[in-house]
XYZ file of C-alpha atoms in Angstrom:
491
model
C 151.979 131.348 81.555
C 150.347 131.521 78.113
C 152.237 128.382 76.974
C 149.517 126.730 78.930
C 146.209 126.257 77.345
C 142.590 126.148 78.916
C 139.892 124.564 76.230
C 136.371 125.931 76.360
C 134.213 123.331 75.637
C 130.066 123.953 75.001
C 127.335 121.179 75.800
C 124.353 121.758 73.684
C 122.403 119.162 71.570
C 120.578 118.621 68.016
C 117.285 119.383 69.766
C 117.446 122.728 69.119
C 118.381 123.120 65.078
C 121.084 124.666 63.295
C 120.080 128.317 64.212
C 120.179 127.679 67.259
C 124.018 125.857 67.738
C 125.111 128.443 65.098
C 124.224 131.050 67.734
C 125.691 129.314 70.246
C 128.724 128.725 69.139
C 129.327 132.436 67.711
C 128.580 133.257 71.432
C 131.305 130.845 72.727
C 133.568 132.124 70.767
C 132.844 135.738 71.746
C 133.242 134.804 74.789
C 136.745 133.071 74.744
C 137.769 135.735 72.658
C 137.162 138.580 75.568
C 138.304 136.160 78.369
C 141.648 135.402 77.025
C 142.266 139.238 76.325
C 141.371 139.611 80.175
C 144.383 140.839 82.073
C 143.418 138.298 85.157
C 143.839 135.746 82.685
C 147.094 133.919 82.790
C 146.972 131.454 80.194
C 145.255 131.112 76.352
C 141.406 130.468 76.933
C 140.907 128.719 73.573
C 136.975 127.589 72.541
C 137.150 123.879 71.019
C 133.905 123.810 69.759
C 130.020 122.671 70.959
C 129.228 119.400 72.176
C 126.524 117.803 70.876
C 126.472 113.994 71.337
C 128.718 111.407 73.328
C 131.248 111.086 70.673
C 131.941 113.980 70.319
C 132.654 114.608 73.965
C 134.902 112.069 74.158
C 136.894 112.542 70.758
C 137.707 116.550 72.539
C 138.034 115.039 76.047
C 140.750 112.379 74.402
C 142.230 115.414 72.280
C 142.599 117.417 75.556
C 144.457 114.852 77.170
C 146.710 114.414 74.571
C 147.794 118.084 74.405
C 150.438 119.158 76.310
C 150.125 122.549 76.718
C 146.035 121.816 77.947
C 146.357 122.582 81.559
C 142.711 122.379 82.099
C 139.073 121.847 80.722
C 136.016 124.670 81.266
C 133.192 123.128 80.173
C 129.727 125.161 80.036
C 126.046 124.176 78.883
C 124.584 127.652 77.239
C 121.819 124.938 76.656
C 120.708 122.117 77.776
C 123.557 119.641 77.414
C 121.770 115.888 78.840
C 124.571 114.208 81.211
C 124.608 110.997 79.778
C 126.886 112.022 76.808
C 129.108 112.848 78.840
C 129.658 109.822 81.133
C 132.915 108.531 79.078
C 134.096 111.601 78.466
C 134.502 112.225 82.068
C 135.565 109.062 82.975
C 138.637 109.313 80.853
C 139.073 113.049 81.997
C 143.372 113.227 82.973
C 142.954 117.102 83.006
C 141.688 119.609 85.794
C 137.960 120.481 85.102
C 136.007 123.847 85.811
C 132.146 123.608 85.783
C 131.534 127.313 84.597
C 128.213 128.486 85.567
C 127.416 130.932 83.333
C 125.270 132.795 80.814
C 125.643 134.882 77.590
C 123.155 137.591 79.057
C 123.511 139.156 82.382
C 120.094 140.304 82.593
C 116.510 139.038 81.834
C 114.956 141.019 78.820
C 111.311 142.475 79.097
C 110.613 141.190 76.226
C 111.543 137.567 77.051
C 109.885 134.385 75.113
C 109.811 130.684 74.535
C 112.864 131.206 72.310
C 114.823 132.880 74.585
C 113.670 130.631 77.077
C 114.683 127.913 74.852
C 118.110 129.292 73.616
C 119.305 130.476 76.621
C 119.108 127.349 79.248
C 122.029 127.466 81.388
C 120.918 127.218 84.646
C 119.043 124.310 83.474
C 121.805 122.850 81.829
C 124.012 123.258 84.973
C 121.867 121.241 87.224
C 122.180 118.416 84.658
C 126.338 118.808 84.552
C 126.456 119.283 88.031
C 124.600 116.483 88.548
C 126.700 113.787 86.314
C 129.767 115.091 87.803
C 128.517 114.297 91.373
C 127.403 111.301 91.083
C 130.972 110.251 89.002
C 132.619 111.736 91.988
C 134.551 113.647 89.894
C 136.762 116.284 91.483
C 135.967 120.288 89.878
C 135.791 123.495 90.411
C 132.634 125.949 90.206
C 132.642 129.047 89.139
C 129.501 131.306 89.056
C 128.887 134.284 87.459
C 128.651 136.542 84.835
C 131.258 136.267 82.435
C 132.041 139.692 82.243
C 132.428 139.988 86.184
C 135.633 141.059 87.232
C 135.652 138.903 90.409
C 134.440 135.915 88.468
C 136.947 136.223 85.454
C 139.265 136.964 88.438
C 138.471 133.771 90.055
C 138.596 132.225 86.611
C 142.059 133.336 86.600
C 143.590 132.224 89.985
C 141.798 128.276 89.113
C 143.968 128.363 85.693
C 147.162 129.254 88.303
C 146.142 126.139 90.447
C 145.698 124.195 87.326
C 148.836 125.375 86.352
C 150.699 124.033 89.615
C 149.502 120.999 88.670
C 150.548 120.822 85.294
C 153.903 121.967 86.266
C 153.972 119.207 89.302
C 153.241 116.504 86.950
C 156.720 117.192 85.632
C 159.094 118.309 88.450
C 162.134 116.796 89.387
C 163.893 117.438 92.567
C 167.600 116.972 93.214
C 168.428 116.108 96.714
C 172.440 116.703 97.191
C 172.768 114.543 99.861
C 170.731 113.444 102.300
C 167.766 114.409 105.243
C 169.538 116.433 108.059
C 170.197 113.569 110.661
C 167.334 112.344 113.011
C 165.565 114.864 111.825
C 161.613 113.272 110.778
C 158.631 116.259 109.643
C 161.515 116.295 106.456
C 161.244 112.956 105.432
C 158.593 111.421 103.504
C 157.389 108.843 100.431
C 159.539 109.208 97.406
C 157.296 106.517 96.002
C 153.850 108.215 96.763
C 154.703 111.589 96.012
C 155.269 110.642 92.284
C 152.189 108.863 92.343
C 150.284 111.091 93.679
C 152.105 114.482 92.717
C 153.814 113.638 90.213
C 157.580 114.649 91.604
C 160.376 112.649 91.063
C 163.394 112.906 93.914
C 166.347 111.861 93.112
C 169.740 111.598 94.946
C 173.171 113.226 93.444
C 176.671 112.721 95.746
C 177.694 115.916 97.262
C 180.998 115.389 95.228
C 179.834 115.472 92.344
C 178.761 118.984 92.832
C 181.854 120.014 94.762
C 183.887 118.389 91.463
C 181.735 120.706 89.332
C 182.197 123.432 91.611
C 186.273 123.121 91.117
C 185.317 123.150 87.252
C 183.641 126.189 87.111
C 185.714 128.476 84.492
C 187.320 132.201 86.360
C 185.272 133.986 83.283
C 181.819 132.940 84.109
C 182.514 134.027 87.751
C 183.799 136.985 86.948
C 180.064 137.420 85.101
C 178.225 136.056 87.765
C 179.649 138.636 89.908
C 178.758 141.462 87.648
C 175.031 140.556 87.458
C 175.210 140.231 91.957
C 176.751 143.836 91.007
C 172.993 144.509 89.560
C 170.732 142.537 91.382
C 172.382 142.833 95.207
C 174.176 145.988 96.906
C 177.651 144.438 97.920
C 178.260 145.240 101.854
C 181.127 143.002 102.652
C 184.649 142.974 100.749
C 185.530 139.346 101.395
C 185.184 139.077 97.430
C 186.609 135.661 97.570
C 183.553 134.278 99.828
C 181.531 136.291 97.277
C 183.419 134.227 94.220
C 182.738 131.158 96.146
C 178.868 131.659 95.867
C 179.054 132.268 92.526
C 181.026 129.254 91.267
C 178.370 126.945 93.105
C 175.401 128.889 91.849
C 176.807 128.366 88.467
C 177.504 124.750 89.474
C 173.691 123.571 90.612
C 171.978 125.302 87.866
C 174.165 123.234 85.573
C 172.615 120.389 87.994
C 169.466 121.541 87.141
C 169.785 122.126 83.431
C 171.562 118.736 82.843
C 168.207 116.777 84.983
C 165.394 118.964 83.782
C 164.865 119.774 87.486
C 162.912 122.571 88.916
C 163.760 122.469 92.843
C 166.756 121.117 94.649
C 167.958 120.405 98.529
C 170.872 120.086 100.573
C 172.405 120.292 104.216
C 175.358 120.947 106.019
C 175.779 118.389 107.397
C 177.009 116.841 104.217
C 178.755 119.695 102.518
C 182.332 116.885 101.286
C 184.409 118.962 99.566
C 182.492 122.370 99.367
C 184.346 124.913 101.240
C 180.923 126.764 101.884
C 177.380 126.153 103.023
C 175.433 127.356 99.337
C 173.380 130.881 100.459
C 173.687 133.506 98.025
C 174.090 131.125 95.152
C 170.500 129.219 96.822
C 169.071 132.904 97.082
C 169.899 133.711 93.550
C 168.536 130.288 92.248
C 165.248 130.667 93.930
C 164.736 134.229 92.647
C 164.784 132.652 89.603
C 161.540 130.594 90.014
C 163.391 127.880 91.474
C 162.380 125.646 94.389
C 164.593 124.754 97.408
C 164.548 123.138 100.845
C 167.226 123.110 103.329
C 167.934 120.220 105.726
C 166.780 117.756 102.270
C 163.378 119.039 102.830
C 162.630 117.641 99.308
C 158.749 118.291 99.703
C 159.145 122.298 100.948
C 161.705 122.780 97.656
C 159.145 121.050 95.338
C 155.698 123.018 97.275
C 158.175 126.378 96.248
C 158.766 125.514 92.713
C 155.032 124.623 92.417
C 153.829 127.683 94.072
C 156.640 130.051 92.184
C 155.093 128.775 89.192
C 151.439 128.772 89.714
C 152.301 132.659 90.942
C 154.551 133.596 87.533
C 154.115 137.143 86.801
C 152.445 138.369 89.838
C 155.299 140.541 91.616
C 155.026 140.145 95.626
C 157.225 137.042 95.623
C 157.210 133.139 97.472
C 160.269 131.848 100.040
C 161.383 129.143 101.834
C 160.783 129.995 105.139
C 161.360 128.554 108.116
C 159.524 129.831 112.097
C 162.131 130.209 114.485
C 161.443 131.816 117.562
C 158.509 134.023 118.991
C 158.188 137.250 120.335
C 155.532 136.663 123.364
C 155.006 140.539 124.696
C 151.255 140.696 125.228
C 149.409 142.780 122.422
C 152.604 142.483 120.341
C 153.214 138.911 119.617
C 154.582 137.490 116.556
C 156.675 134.913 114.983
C 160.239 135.418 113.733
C 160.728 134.037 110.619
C 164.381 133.361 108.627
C 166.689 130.452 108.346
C 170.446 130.363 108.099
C 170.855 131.509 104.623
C 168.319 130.717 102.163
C 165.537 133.159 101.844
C 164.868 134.199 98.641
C 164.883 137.800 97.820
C 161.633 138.024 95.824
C 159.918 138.466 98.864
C 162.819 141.497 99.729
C 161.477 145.019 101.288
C 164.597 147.091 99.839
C 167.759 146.114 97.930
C 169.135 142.599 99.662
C 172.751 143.727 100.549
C 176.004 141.042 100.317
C 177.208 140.512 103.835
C 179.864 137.505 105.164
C 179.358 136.185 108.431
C 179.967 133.166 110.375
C 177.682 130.701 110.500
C 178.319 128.983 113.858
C 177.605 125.319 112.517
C 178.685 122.597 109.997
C 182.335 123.538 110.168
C 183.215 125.706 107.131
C 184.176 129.042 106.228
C 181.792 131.904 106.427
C 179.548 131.791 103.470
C 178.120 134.849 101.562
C 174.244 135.865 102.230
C 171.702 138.285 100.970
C 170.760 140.169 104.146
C 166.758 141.982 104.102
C 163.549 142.537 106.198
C 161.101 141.179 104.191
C 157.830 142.984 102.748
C 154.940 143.667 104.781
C 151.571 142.322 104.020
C 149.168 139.566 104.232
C 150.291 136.249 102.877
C 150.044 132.235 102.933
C 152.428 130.378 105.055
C 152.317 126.659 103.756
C 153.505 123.422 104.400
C 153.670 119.739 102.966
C 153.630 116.890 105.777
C 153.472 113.177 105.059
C 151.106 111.776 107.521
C 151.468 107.952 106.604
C 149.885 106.477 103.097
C 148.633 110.769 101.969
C 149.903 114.021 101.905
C 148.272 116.935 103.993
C 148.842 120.612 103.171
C 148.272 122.964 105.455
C 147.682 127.069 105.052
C 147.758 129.545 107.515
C 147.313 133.083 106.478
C 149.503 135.304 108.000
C 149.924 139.054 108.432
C 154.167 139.965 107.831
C 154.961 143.287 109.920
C 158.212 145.159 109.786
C 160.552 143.821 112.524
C 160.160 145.032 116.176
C 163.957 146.544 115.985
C 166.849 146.962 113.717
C 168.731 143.352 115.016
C 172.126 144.547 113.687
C 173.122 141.588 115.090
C 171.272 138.426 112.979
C 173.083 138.762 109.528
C 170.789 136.415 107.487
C 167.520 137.199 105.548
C 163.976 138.197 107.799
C 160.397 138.156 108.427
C 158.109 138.563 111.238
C 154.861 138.164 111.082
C 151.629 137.901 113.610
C 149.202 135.199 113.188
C 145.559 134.754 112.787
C 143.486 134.188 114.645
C 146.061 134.661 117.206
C 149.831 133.434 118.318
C 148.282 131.069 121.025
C 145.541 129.517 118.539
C 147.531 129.592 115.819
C 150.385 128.071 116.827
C 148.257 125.385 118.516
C 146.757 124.162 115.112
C 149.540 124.338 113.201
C 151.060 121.681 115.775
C 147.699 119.802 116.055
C 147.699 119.441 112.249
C 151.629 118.212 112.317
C 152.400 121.266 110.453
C 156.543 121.421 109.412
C 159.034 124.036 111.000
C 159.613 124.983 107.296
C 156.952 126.204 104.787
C 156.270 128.061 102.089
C 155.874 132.005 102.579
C 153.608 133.468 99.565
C 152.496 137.206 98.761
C 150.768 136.133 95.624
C 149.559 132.572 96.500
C 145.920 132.109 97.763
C 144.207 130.074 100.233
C 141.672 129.465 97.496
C 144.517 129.154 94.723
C 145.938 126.389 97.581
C 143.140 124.819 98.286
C 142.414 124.433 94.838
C 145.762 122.830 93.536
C 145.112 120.103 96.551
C 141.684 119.501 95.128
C 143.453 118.953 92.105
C 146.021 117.128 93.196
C 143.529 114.582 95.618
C 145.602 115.319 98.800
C 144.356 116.482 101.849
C 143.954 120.373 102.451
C 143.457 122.395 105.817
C 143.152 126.253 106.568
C 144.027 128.138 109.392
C 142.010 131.193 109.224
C 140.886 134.220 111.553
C 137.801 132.406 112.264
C 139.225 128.868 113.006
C 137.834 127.474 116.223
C 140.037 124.998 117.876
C 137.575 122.537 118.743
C 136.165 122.496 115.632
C 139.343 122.249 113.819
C 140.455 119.269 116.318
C 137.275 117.868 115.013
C 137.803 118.384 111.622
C 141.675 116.470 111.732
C 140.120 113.711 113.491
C 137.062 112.879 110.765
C 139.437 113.740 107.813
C 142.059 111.470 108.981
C 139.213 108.513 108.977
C 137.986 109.542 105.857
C 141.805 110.129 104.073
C 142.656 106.682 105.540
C 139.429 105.182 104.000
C 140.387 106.723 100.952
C 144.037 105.413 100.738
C 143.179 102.464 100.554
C 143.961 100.476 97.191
């Protein structure tokens, strides 16, 4: 994460003489200083100097575009920093911004005086930002607070991650091998308008092409393959062969992925031409790796993973492809059961994921190697991407992952159960109302904030399913945000 950068830019003006922007900009630089030595900082805070007239603003603004590793801008006026200068600056803005509402002192002194007054103007210069930035409609995030706070450097922190997803959106690539499972429609989507508008580019490979690689794989990186399984997973089956199998196409689609740059992939079996195997441990192993995946060709669940693996690097509770599956309706117990038919990715494991070869009952090949595990308790983000016509809508629902009810010795695949909030009934409902996806994105580390603020970002549409939703309300709330969204798609 600290390949990414964050510039701290500082509005002040001439007005107040060179004592004055000395001080301020020693104080800015303090102040980067101790926030990028934070540990709830991800990424390099770096201060880029003080602002002090429209040229300058837009000379940084142009810089910060230009940059590569700049993720994001966090502008703040310790004085008073007049809006007009930075009307072009904002305008040509390509990078996520953060309004920081701070100040260099927590507390008022007793002593205070017209040139403290004077110096330190930020709440002052804050309506003026604040104001230029509204009426530019220019999407940001505010943060207020002390800049020591823990909870505001902690916010601070989980923005960068958003900005981050972003960042690393604006690049992905996403290899489909194959195409959509059949008749199937919540998996399909724009191509076209998810690069415009995210970024992503999908792409198509043939099937044989990866079963060709597959064949090419060499017997000696196998045999490594297997030894680092031999570290990572406890082996529980000794069909070694169906084991092998895994491991050759695991080797085969991260050469895939190296050769195209790409950071998420899909398949599904029902085009599997020439592979001997539906890909599960060698998906499991890939996504552990920070990679995204979907299965059925769910292109826009494998690139929400990627985005959300990456956003979360270096937080340990892990993210998964997840698909709902069936309920358990007992009264005071009910919950969703969670899994799919192989690919869950083991970052979000409870214990040790053990090897097991099973059956798989469809798509007509041999039984294919799995990581079997109950997944972690705790509270978490279930997410998914829909394509509604002309936009994008996420939608989060924070869930509540239990240990399962019983032992089920007899589902060999991957598992989670979880309840819902506010409950199964109301939940459930919404999720449907909003057109929400059969699979989503499971994440321990990923907020509803850290969500909500990647979509702000990213200009798509974002809804939350909470504990406090009320159904009417939210019914309400799809039907004047599909107006407005509509309104706003148009070009």
């Amino acid at each position: 994460m600290k390949k990414y950068e964050f510039w701290f830019i500082v509005g002040s003006q001439f007005l107040y003489g060179p004592e004055v922007l000395e001080t301020v900009a020693a104080r800015a630089a303090e102040m980067a200083a101790a926030i990028h030595a934070n540990p709830d900082i991800p990424c390099s805070f770096i201060f880029k100097g003080v602002v002090k007239t429209p040229d300058e603003a837009t000379a940084i603004i142009k810089d910060a575009n230009r940059c590569n590793a700049c993720a994001g801008v966090v502008t703040w006026t310790h004085t008073f920093s007049p809006s007009k200068m930075w009307i072009q600056a904002f305008g040509l803005l390509q990078k996520p911004l953060c309004h920081f509402a701070t100040q260099y002192n927590e507390a008022l002194p007793d002593s205070i005086d017209m040139n403290f007054m004077n110096l330190n103007q930020a709440a002052h210069g804050d309506r003026e930002h604040g104001f230029i930035l509204a009426r530019m409609r220019k999407p940001q995030k505010i943060i207020v607070g002390f800049w020591k706070d823990p909870a505001v450097l902690q916010e601070l922190g989980n923005w960068m991650r958003s900005a981050v997803g972003f960042a690393v959106s604006q690049d992905l690539r996403v290899i489909r091998f194959g195409d959509n499972m059949r008749n199937v429609a919540v998996t399909e989507g724009d191509k076209i308008e998810a690069q415009m508008q995210l970024g992503w580019q999908v792409n198509t490979w043939p099937v044989g092409e990866l079963a060709q690689t597959i064949r090419e794989i060499p017997d000696a990186e196998v045999d490594a393959r297997m030894a680092s399984y031999g570290n990572r997973y406890e082996f529980a089956t000794t069909d070694l062969d169906a084991v092998r199998y895994q491991a050759r196409m695991e080797i085969a689609i991260r050469r895939f992925l190296k050769r195209e740059n790409a950071g998420a992939f899909s398949n599904t079996f029902e085009d599997l031409c020439g592979m001997r195997q539906l890909p599960g441990l060698a998906t499991q192993a890939i996504m552990q790796d920070g990679f995204g995946f979907g299965a059925e060709g769910d292109w826009k669940t494998a690139a929400l993973l990627r985005v959300i693996k990456q956003m979360t690097a270096g937080l340990d509770k892990g993210s998964s492809f997840m698909e709902d599956y069936t309920y358990h309706l007992v009264p005071g117990q009910e919950a969703v059961l969670g899994a799919h038919m192989l690919e869950v990715c083991p970052s979000i494991a409870a214990s040790k994921p053990r090897i097991e070869v099973h059956p798989l009952g469809i798509g007509g090949k041999e039984p294919p190697a799995r990581l079997v595990f109950n997944a972690r308790p705790g509270s978490a983000t279930a997410s998914t991407l829909v394509d509604m016509g002309g936009r994008f809508r996420l939608i989060c629902q924070d869930i509540d992952v239990i240990p399962p009810i019983s032992p089920m010795p007899n589902l060999p695949v991957a598992r989670m159960m979880w309840k819902l909030q506010p409950d199964l009934k109301t939940a459930v409902k919404l999720w449907i109302l909003a057109g929400g996806a059969h699979h989503s994105v499971v994440s321990f580390d990923a907020t509803p904030v850290m969500l909500a603020d990647w979509a702000r970002i990213a200009g798509i549409e974002f809804v939350h399913i909470t504990a406090d939703t009320n159904p009417e309300q939210f019914e309400q709330q799809l039907f004047l945000q599909d107006a407005i969204w509509q309104l706003r798609s148009i070009r």
